[in-house]
Coordinates of C-alpha atoms in Angstrom, one line a residue:
X1 CA 56.9 132.4 46.7
X2 CA 57.6 135.9 45.3
X3 CA 61.0 137.2 44.4
X4 CA 61.3 139.1 47.7
X5 CA 60.7 135.9 49.7
X6 CA 63.0 133.9 47.4
X7 CA 65.8 136.5 47.9
X8 CA 65.3 136.4 51.7
X9 CA 65.3 132.6 51.7
X10 CA 68.5 132.4 49.5
X11 CA 70.4 135.0 51.6
X12 CA 69.2 133.4 54.8
X13 CA 70.5 129.9 53.7
X14 CA 73.7 131.5 52.5
X15 CA 74.3 133.4 55.8
X16 CA 73.3 130.4 57.9
X17 CA 75.7 128.1 56.1
X18 CA 78.5 130.6 56.2
X19 CA 78.0 131.2 60.0
X20 CA 79.1 127.7 60.8
X21 CA 82.4 128.1 59.0
X22 CA 82.9 131.6 60.3
X23 CA 82.2 130.6 63.9
X24 CA 84.7 127.7 63.7
X25 CA 87.2 130.1 62.1
X26 CA 86.9 132.4 65.1
X27 CA 86.9 129.8 67.8
X28 CA 89.6 127.4 66.8
X29 CA 92.5 130.0 66.7
X30 CA 91.7 130.9 70.3
X31 CA 91.8 127.2 71.3
X32 CA 95.2 126.9 69.5
X33 CA 96.6 129.9 71.4
X34 CA 95.4 128.7 74.8
X35 CA 96.7 125.2 74.1
X36 CA 100.1 126.5 73.2
X37 CA 100.2 128.5 76.4
X38 CA 99.2 125.6 78.5
X39 CA 101.7 123.3 76.7
X40 CA 104.5 125.9 77.5
X41 CA 103.5 126.3 81.2
X42 CA 102.9 122.6 82.0
X43 CA 105.5 121.0 79.6
X44 CA 102.7 118.6 78.7
X45 CA 103.0 118.3 74.9
X46 CA 99.6 116.7 74.6
X47 CA 98.3 120.3 74.4
X48 CA 100.6 121.1 71.5
X49 CA 99.4 117.9 69.7
X50 CA 95.9 119.2 70.2
X51 CA 96.9 122.6 68.8
X52 CA 98.4 121.0 65.7
X53 CA 95.4 118.8 65.1
X54 CA 93.1 121.9 65.5
X55 CA 95.1 123.8 62.9
X56 CA 94.5 121.1 60.4
X57 CA 90.8 121.6 60.8
X58 CA 91.3 125.4 60.5
X59 CA 93.2 125.1 57.3
X60 CA 90.4 123.2 55.6
X61 CA 87.5 125.2 57.0
X62 CA 89.2 128.6 56.3
X63 CA 89.5 127.6 52.7
X64 CA 85.8 126.7 52.5
X65 CA 84.9 129.7 54.6
X66 CA 86.6 132.0 52.0
X67 CA 84.2 130.5 49.4
X68 CA 81.1 130.9 51.5
X69 CA 82.2 134.4 52.6
X70 CA 82.7 135.5 49.0
X71 CA 79.3 134.1 48.3
X72 CA 77.8 136.3 51.0
X73 CA 79.4 139.3 49.5
X74 CA 78.1 138.4 46.0
X75 CA 74.6 137.9 47.5
X76 CA 74.6 141.3 49.1
X77 CA 75.3 143.0 45.7
X78 CA 73.1 140.8 43.6
X79 CA 70.1 140.4 45.9
X80 CA 70.1 143.8 47.7
X81 CA 71.5 146.4 45.2
X82 CA 69.7 149.3 46.8
X83 CA 70.9 148.4 50.2
X84 CA 74.5 148.2 49.0
X85 CA 74.3 151.5 47.2
X86 CA 73.3 153.2 50.4
X87 CA 75.5 151.2 52.8
X88 CA 78.5 151.6 50.4
X89 CA 78.4 155.4 51.0
X90 CA 78.4 155.0 54.8
X91 CA 79.8 151.9 56.3
X92 CA 82.3 150.6 53.7
X93 CA 85.3 151.1 56.0
X94 CA 84.7 147.8 57.9
X95 CA 84.5 146.0 54.6
X96 CA 87.9 147.4 53.5
X97 CA 89.5 146.9 56.9
X98 CA 88.4 143.2 57.0
X99 CA 90.8 142.5 54.2
X100 CA 93.7 143.5 56.4
X101 CA 92.4 141.4 59.3
X102 CA 92.2 138.4 57.0
X103 CA 95.7 139.0 55.8
X104 CA 96.9 139.2 59.4
X105 CA 95.2 135.8 60.2
X106 CA 96.5 134.2 57.0
X107 CA 100.1 135.4 57.5
X108 CA 100.5 134.1 61.0
X109 CA 98.6 130.9 60.1
X110 CA 101.2 130.3 57.5
X111 CA 104.0 131.1 59.9
X112 CA 102.5 128.7 62.5
X113 CA 102.0 125.8 60.0
X114 CA 105.1 126.1 57.9
X115 CA 107.4 127.2 60.7
X116 CA 106.5 124.0 62.6
X117 CA 109.2 122.7 64.8
X118 CA 111.7 125.4 63.7
X119 CA 109.8 128.0 65.7
X120 CA 110.6 128.7 69.3
X121 CA 107.9 128.3 71.9
X122 CA 107.4 132.0 72.2
X123 CA 107.1 132.4 68.4
X124 CA 104.5 129.7 68.2
X125 CA 102.5 131.4 71.0
X126 CA 102.8 134.8 69.3
X127 CA 101.8 133.3 65.9
X128 CA 98.7 131.7 67.5
X129 CA 97.9 135.0 69.2
X130 CA 98.0 137.1 66.1
X131 CA 96.2 134.4 64.2
X132 CA 93.4 134.6 66.8
X133 CA 93.5 138.5 66.7
X134 CA 93.1 138.4 62.9
X135 CA 90.2 136.0 62.9
X136 CA 88.4 137.9 65.7
X137 CA 89.0 141.2 64.0
X138 CA 87.5 139.8 60.8
X139 CA 84.3 138.8 62.7
X140 CA 84.2 142.2 64.5
X141 CA 84.5 144.2 61.3
X142 CA 81.9 142.3 59.3
X143 CA 79.5 142.3 62.2
X144 CA 79.9 146.0 62.6
X145 CA 78.0 146.4 59.3
X146 CA 75.2 144.4 60.9
X147 CA 75.3 146.6 64.0
X148 CA 74.9 149.7 61.8
X149 CA 71.9 148.1 60.2
X150 CA 70.4 147.9 63.7
X151 CA 71.3 151.4 64.8
X152 CA 72.1 153.5 61.7
X153 CA 73.7 156.5 63.4
X154 CA 76.1 159.1 62.2
X155 CA 74.0 159.9 59.1
X156 CA 71.3 162.4 58.2
X157 CA 68.7 160.5 56.2
X158 CA 66.8 162.4 53.4
X159 CA 64.2 160.2 51.8
X160 CA 66.2 157.1 52.5
X161 CA 69.5 158.6 51.1
X162 CA 72.4 159.3 53.4
X163 CA 73.8 162.9 53.7
X164 CA 76.2 164.6 56.2
X165 CA 77.9 161.3 57.0
X166 CA 80.1 161.0 60.1
X167 CA 82.1 157.8 59.5
X168 CA 83.3 157.4 63.1
X169 CA 79.8 157.7 64.5
X170 CA 78.5 155.2 61.9
X171 CA 81.3 152.8 62.7
X172 CA 81.0 153.1 66.5
X173 CA 77.2 153.0 66.5
X174 CA 75.2 152.2 69.6
X175 CA 74.9 148.5 68.8
X176 CA 78.6 148.1 68.3
X177 CA 79.8 147.1 71.8
X178 CA 77.1 144.6 72.8
X179 CA 76.5 143.0 69.4
X180 CA 80.1 142.5 68.5
X181 CA 81.0 141.2 72.0
X182 CA 78.1 138.8 71.9
X183 CA 79.0 137.4 68.4
X184 CA 82.7 136.9 69.3
X185 CA 82.3 135.4 72.8
X186 CA 79.5 133.1 71.7
X187 CA 81.7 131.8 68.9
X188 CA 84.4 131.0 71.3
X189 CA 81.9 129.2 73.5
X190 CA 80.3 127.2 70.7
X191 CA 83.6 126.0 69.3
X192 CA 84.9 125.0 72.7
X193 CA 81.8 122.9 73.3
X194 CA 82.1 121.4 69.8
X195 CA 85.6 120.3 70.6
X196 CA 84.5 119.0 74.0
X197 CA 81.9 116.9 72.1
X198 CA 84.6 115.4 69.9
X199 CA 86.6 114.5 73.0
X200 CA 83.5 113.1 74.8
X201 CA 82.6 111.0 71.7
X202 CA 86.1 109.4 71.6
X203 CA 86.0 108.7 75.3
X204 CA 82.8 106.8 74.8
X205 CA 84.4 104.5 72.3
X206 CA 85.5 101.1 73.6
X207 CA 88.4 100.6 71.2
X208 CA 90.5 103.5 72.5
X209 CA 94.0 102.8 73.8
X210 CA 95.0 104.1 77.2
X211 CA 97.2 106.7 75.5
X212 CA 94.3 107.9 73.3
X213 CA 92.0 108.1 76.3
X214 CA 94.6 110.1 78.2
X215 CA 94.8 112.6 75.3
X216 CA 91.0 113.0 75.1
X217 CA 90.6 113.4 78.9
X218 CA 93.1 116.3 78.9
X219 CA 91.7 118.0 75.8
X220 CA 88.2 117.6 77.3
X221 CA 89.4 119.4 80.4
X222 CA 90.9 122.2 78.4
X223 CA 87.9 122.8 76.2
X224 CA 85.4 122.5 79.0
X225 CA 87.4 125.2 80.9
X226 CA 87.1 127.5 77.9
X227 CA 83.5 126.6 77.3
X228 CA 82.6 127.2 80.9
X229 CA 84.2 130.7 81.1
X230 CA 82.9 131.9 77.7
X231 CA 79.3 130.6 78.4
X232 CA 79.1 132.7 81.5
X233 CA 80.5 135.7 79.6
X234 CA 78.0 135.1 76.9
X235 CA 75.2 135.2 79.4
X236 CA 76.5 138.4 80.9
X237 CA 76.8 140.1 77.5
X238 CA 73.3 138.7 76.6
X239 CA 71.9 140.6 79.6
X240 CA 73.5 143.8 78.3
X241 CA 72.1 143.1 74.8
X242 CA 68.6 142.9 76.3
X243 CA 69.1 146.3 77.9
X244 CA 70.3 147.6 74.5
X245 CA 67.1 146.3 72.8
X246 CA 64.9 147.9 75.5
X247 CA 66.4 151.3 74.6
X248 CA 67.1 151.1 70.9
X249 CA 64.9 148.4 69.4
X250 CA 62.0 147.9 71.9
X251 CA 59.7 146.2 69.4
X252 CA 62.3 143.5 69.0
X253 CA 62.4 142.9 72.7
X254 CA 58.6 142.9 72.9
X255 CA 58.4 140.3 70.1
X256 CA 61.1 138.2 71.8
X257 CA 59.0 138.1 75.0
X258 CA 55.5 138.0 73.4
X259 CA 54.7 141.3 75.1
X260 CA 51.7 142.9 73.4
X261 CA 50.9 145.6 75.9
X262 CA 53.2 148.3 77.4
X263 CA 53.6 147.1 81.0
X264 CA 55.1 148.0 84.3
X265 CA 56.3 145.0 86.4
X266 CA 56.5 143.1 83.1
X267 CA 57.0 139.4 83.6
X268 CA 59.7 137.3 81.8
X269 CA 58.0 134.6 79.8
X270 CA 59.9 131.3 79.3
X271 CA 58.7 129.0 76.6
X272 CA 55.2 128.8 75.2
X273 CA 53.8 129.8 71.9
X274 CA 52.8 133.4 71.0
X275 CA 49.1 133.6 70.0
X276 CA 48.4 136.7 68.0
X277 CA 44.6 136.3 68.2
X278 CA 44.6 136.3 72.0
X279 CA 47.7 138.5 72.2
X280 CA 49.2 136.2 74.8
X281 CA 51.9 133.5 75.2
X282 CA 50.2 130.1 75.5
X283 CA 51.9 127.6 77.8
X284 CA 54.7 130.0 78.9
X285 CA 56.1 130.2 82.4
X286 CA 55.7 133.8 83.7
X287 CA 58.4 135.0 86.1
X288 CA 56.9 138.2 87.7
X289 CA 58.7 141.5 87.3
X290 CA 61.8 139.9 85.8
X291 CA 61.5 141.4 82.3
X292 CA 61.2 144.9 83.8
X293 CA 64.3 144.2 85.9
X294 CA 66.3 142.9 83.0
X295 CA 65.3 145.8 80.7
X296 CA 65.4 148.7 83.2
X297 CA 67.0 147.4 86.4
X298 CA 63.7 148.3 88.2
X299 CA 61.0 145.8 89.2
X300 CA 58.4 148.4 88.3
X301 CA 60.2 149.6 85.1
X302 CA 58.0 150.2 82.0
X303 CA 58.7 147.9 79.1
X304 CA 57.1 148.9 75.7
X305 CA 54.9 146.4 74.2
X306 CA 54.0 145.8 70.5
X307 CA 50.9 148.0 71.0
X308 CA 53.3 151.0 71.0
X309 CA 54.2 150.4 67.4
X310 CA 52.3 150.2 64.1
X311 CA 51.3 146.6 63.4
X312 CA 53.0 146.7 59.9
X313 CA 56.3 147.1 61.7
X314 CA 55.9 144.2 64.1
X315 CA 58.6 141.5 63.8
X316 CA 57.2 138.0 63.1
X317 CA 56.0 136.6 66.4
X318 CA 57.8 133.2 66.0
X319 CA 61.0 135.0 67.0
X320 CA 59.9 134.3 70.6
X321 CA 60.8 130.6 69.9
X322 CA 64.2 131.6 68.4
X323 CA 65.0 133.8 71.4
X324 CA 64.0 131.1 73.9
X325 CA 66.1 128.5 71.9
X326 CA 69.2 130.8 72.0
X327 CA 68.8 131.6 75.7
X328 CA 67.8 128.1 76.7
X329 CA 70.9 126.5 75.0
X330 CA 73.2 129.1 76.5
X331 CA 71.8 128.3 80.0
X332 CA 72.2 124.6 79.3
X333 CA 75.8 125.1 78.3
X334 CA 76.5 126.8 81.6
X335 CA 74.8 124.0 83.5
X336 CA 76.8 121.3 81.7
X337 CA 80.1 123.1 82.3
X338 CA 79.2 123.5 86.0
X339 CA 78.3 119.8 86.3
X340 CA 81.6 118.8 84.7
X341 CA 83.7 120.9 87.0
X342 CA 81.8 120.0 90.1
X343 CA 82.3 116.4 89.3
X344 CA 85.9 116.9 88.6
X345 CA 86.7 118.7 91.8
X346 CA 84.7 116.2 93.9
X347 CA 86.1 113.1 92.2
X348 CA 89.6 114.5 91.8
X349 CA 90.1 112.6 88.6
X350 CA 90.1 113.3 84.8
X351 CA 87.7 110.3 84.3
X352 CA 84.1 111.4 83.6
X353 CA 81.1 109.1 83.8
X354 CA 79.4 107.9 80.6
X355 CA 76.2 109.8 81.2
X356 CA 78.0 113.1 81.5
X357 CA 80.1 112.4 78.4
X358 CA 76.8 111.8 76.5
X359 CA 75.4 115.1 77.7
X360 CA 78.6 116.9 76.7
X361 CA 78.5 115.3 73.2
X362 CA 74.9 116.5 72.7
X363 CA 75.9 120.0 74.0
X364 CA 78.4 120.4 71.2
X365 CA 75.5 120.1 68.6
X366 CA 73.3 122.3 70.7
X367 CA 75.9 125.1 70.9
X368 CA 76.0 125.4 67.1
X369 CA 72.2 125.3 67.0
X370 CA 72.3 128.2 69.5
X371 CA 74.5 130.2 67.2
X372 CA 72.1 129.7 64.3
X373 CA 69.1 130.5 66.5
X374 CA 70.8 133.7 67.7
X375 CA 71.5 134.9 64.2
X376 CA 68.0 134.0 62.9
X377 CA 66.5 135.9 65.9
X378 CA 68.8 138.9 65.2
X379 CA 67.7 139.1 61.5
X380 CA 64.1 138.0 61.6
X381 CA 63.3 140.3 64.6
X382 CA 64.5 143.3 62.7
X383 CA 61.9 142.8 60.0
X384 CA 60.5 144.5 58.1
X385 CA 63.6 146.7 58.1
X386 CA 66.9 145.9 56.4
X387 CA 68.2 149.2 57.8
X388 CA 66.2 149.9 61.0
X389 CA 63.8 152.7 60.6
X390 CA 65.2 153.7 57.2
X391 CA 64.9 151.1 54.5
X392 CA 62.6 148.0 54.4
X393 CA 63.6 144.7 52.9
X394 CA 61.1 145.1 50.0
X395 CA 62.7 148.5 49.1
X396 CA 66.2 146.9 49.1
X397 CA 65.6 143.8 47.0
X398 CA 66.6 143.3 43.4
X399 CA 63.8 143.6 40.9
X400 CA 65.1 140.7 38.9
X401 CA 62.9 137.7 38.5
X402 CA 65.8 135.2 38.2
X403 CA 66.4 134.7 41.9
X404 CA 65.0 131.1 41.6
X405 CA 67.9 130.1 39.3
X406 CA 70.4 131.5 41.7
X407 CA 68.7 129.7 44.6
X408 CA 69.1 126.2 42.9
X409 CA 72.6 126.9 41.9
X410 CA 74.0 128.1 45.2
X411 CA 72.1 125.6 47.4
X412 CA 73.6 122.9 45.2
X413 CA 77.1 124.4 45.8
X414 CA 76.5 124.4 49.6
X415 CA 75.6 120.8 49.6
X416 CA 78.7 119.9 47.7
X417 CA 80.9 122.0 50.0
X418 CA 79.3 120.4 53.1
X419 CA 79.8 116.9 51.8
X420 CA 83.4 117.7 50.8
X421 CA 84.2 119.3 54.1
X422 CA 83.0 116.3 56.1
X423 CA 84.7 113.8 53.8
X424 CA 88.0 115.7 53.9
X425 CA 88.0 115.9 57.7
X426 CA 87.1 112.3 58.2
X427 CA 89.8 111.2 55.7
X428 CA 92.5 113.3 57.2
X429 CA 92.0 112.2 60.8
X430 CA 91.5 108.5 59.7
X431 CA 94.9 108.7 57.9
X432 CA 96.6 110.7 60.7
X433 CA 95.7 109.0 64.0
X434 CA 97.1 110.1 67.4
X435 CA 99.6 107.3 67.3
X436 CA 101.4 109.2 64.5
X437 CA 102.6 111.8 67.0
X438 CA 104.3 109.3 69.1
X439 CA 103.5 110.9 72.4
X440 CA 103.8 109.0 75.7
X441 CA 100.8 109.8 78.0
X442 CA 100.3 109.4 81.7
X443 CA 97.5 110.8 83.8
X444 CA 99.2 114.2 84.4
X445 CA 102.5 114.1 82.6
X446 CA 103.0 113.8 78.9
X447 CA 106.5 113.6 77.3
X448 CA 106.9 114.1 73.6
X449 CA 109.4 111.7 72.1
X450 CA 109.6 112.9 68.5
X451 CA 109.2 116.7 68.2
X452 CA 109.4 116.6 64.4
X453 CA 106.0 115.0 64.2
X454 CA 104.3 118.0 65.8
X455 CA 105.2 120.3 62.8

C-alpha cells in the first residue's frame, strides 16, 4: 500500500468513525425537541423522561464527537495539505461559521441540562429547538465544504489555483441544496430508527415491568413516527439528488447504475455485480426506462454512460453496490415504518407483535449502515477527484512517508474511544434505570410524581 492509498484509508476510517457520532449528534436534539413538544401538548411526562434520557446520550457523544471532529480537521491539514491550501482561499467561511453553530448548540444544551426543573415548559422547548438548530447548522456548514468539492463554482481556476473568487457562489454551489438536505434528513431518519431499535429491544425482554413496557411502547410510537416521516423525505430528496448527478456529475450516476453506454430509455438496474470485462451488470434486475425517467423525467431521456468519459476518470465500479445498499436500506426503512403504522391503526393498540419488534431492532442497525454506505458512495464515486474536475487525490496528498505511523496511532485511538463510549453508556443506564424517575404509567396517561427527578 503506497502512501496515497494509506492516506485515503486513514482518512476514510476517520471520517467513517466520526460520521456515527456526528449523525447521532444531529438526530438526538431533534428527538428531544419533538419529545418536549409532545409532552407539553399531551401532558404525558413519559416523553419528557425520554427527552432527559436522550440528552444524557447526547452529552457523552458530543464530547467524543468533538475529539473525532477535531481529528478530521487535523487529518485534512496533515494528509491533504495541497487541498487545504486551495480550499482555504475559497470555502473557509463555512469552517469559521461552524464554530458559532457549535457554540449555539453548546449554550442551549447547557441551559437545558443545568436549568432542569427550574425552566418553564416554553423555555425547555425553546432550548431544545435552538440546540437542534445549532447541531443541524454545524452539519450543514461542514457538509457545504463537501458540496463545493463536488461542484467547485464561483472560482476561476488557473492551473489548479483559484482566482477571481466569488465567496457567495462558492458557498451556495449547485450541490448545496440537495446534498445538505439529504445529509440532514437522513441523519434524522437514522437516529429515529436507532432509538426505535432500543425501544424494540427492551420490549422483547421478558423481565420488563408493566411500567417499563408502557414507557418503551410510547417511545417506540414517537420514534417510529419521526422515522417514518423522515424516511419518506429522504427518498424524495434522494430522487432530487439523482437528477442533480445526471446534470452535474453524470459519470457518478453512470457508475452507480453500472451504465457503460450512453442510452435513451435507460433501465434502472437493481442489485447485481458490475462486470468491467463484459461492461454489464451481472444478476441485476432491469426496470425498463426508469433510470431515464428518474434522471430526466422522460422515459426516452438520454443518460450519459461511462463511455462518454475518459476511462482514467471513471469512479471505481463497486460503487454500484454502495448505491444499492444505501437505496435498499432507505426503502426498507419506509416499508418497516409503514408496516408498524398499518398494524397500529388496524389493531388500535400500542402493543406490537414480537416479529415486528425484531424487524425494527434490525432496522436500527441497518439505518446506520445506510448512512455509512451513503457517505462511502459519495466519496468513492467522486474518484479520482478530490475537487471535481480540478484536483485529483494524488495531487492533494502529502508527500510524507510517515502516514503508516499516523494510521496505527489514530486507529488505536478510535478503538479506545469506541470501547469507552459503549462502556460509559451501558454503565450510565444500568445505574439510572427508569424506576429512578418515579413516573406512573398507564396505556395512554402518564402522571409524573416527582418532577425534580426529571432535571
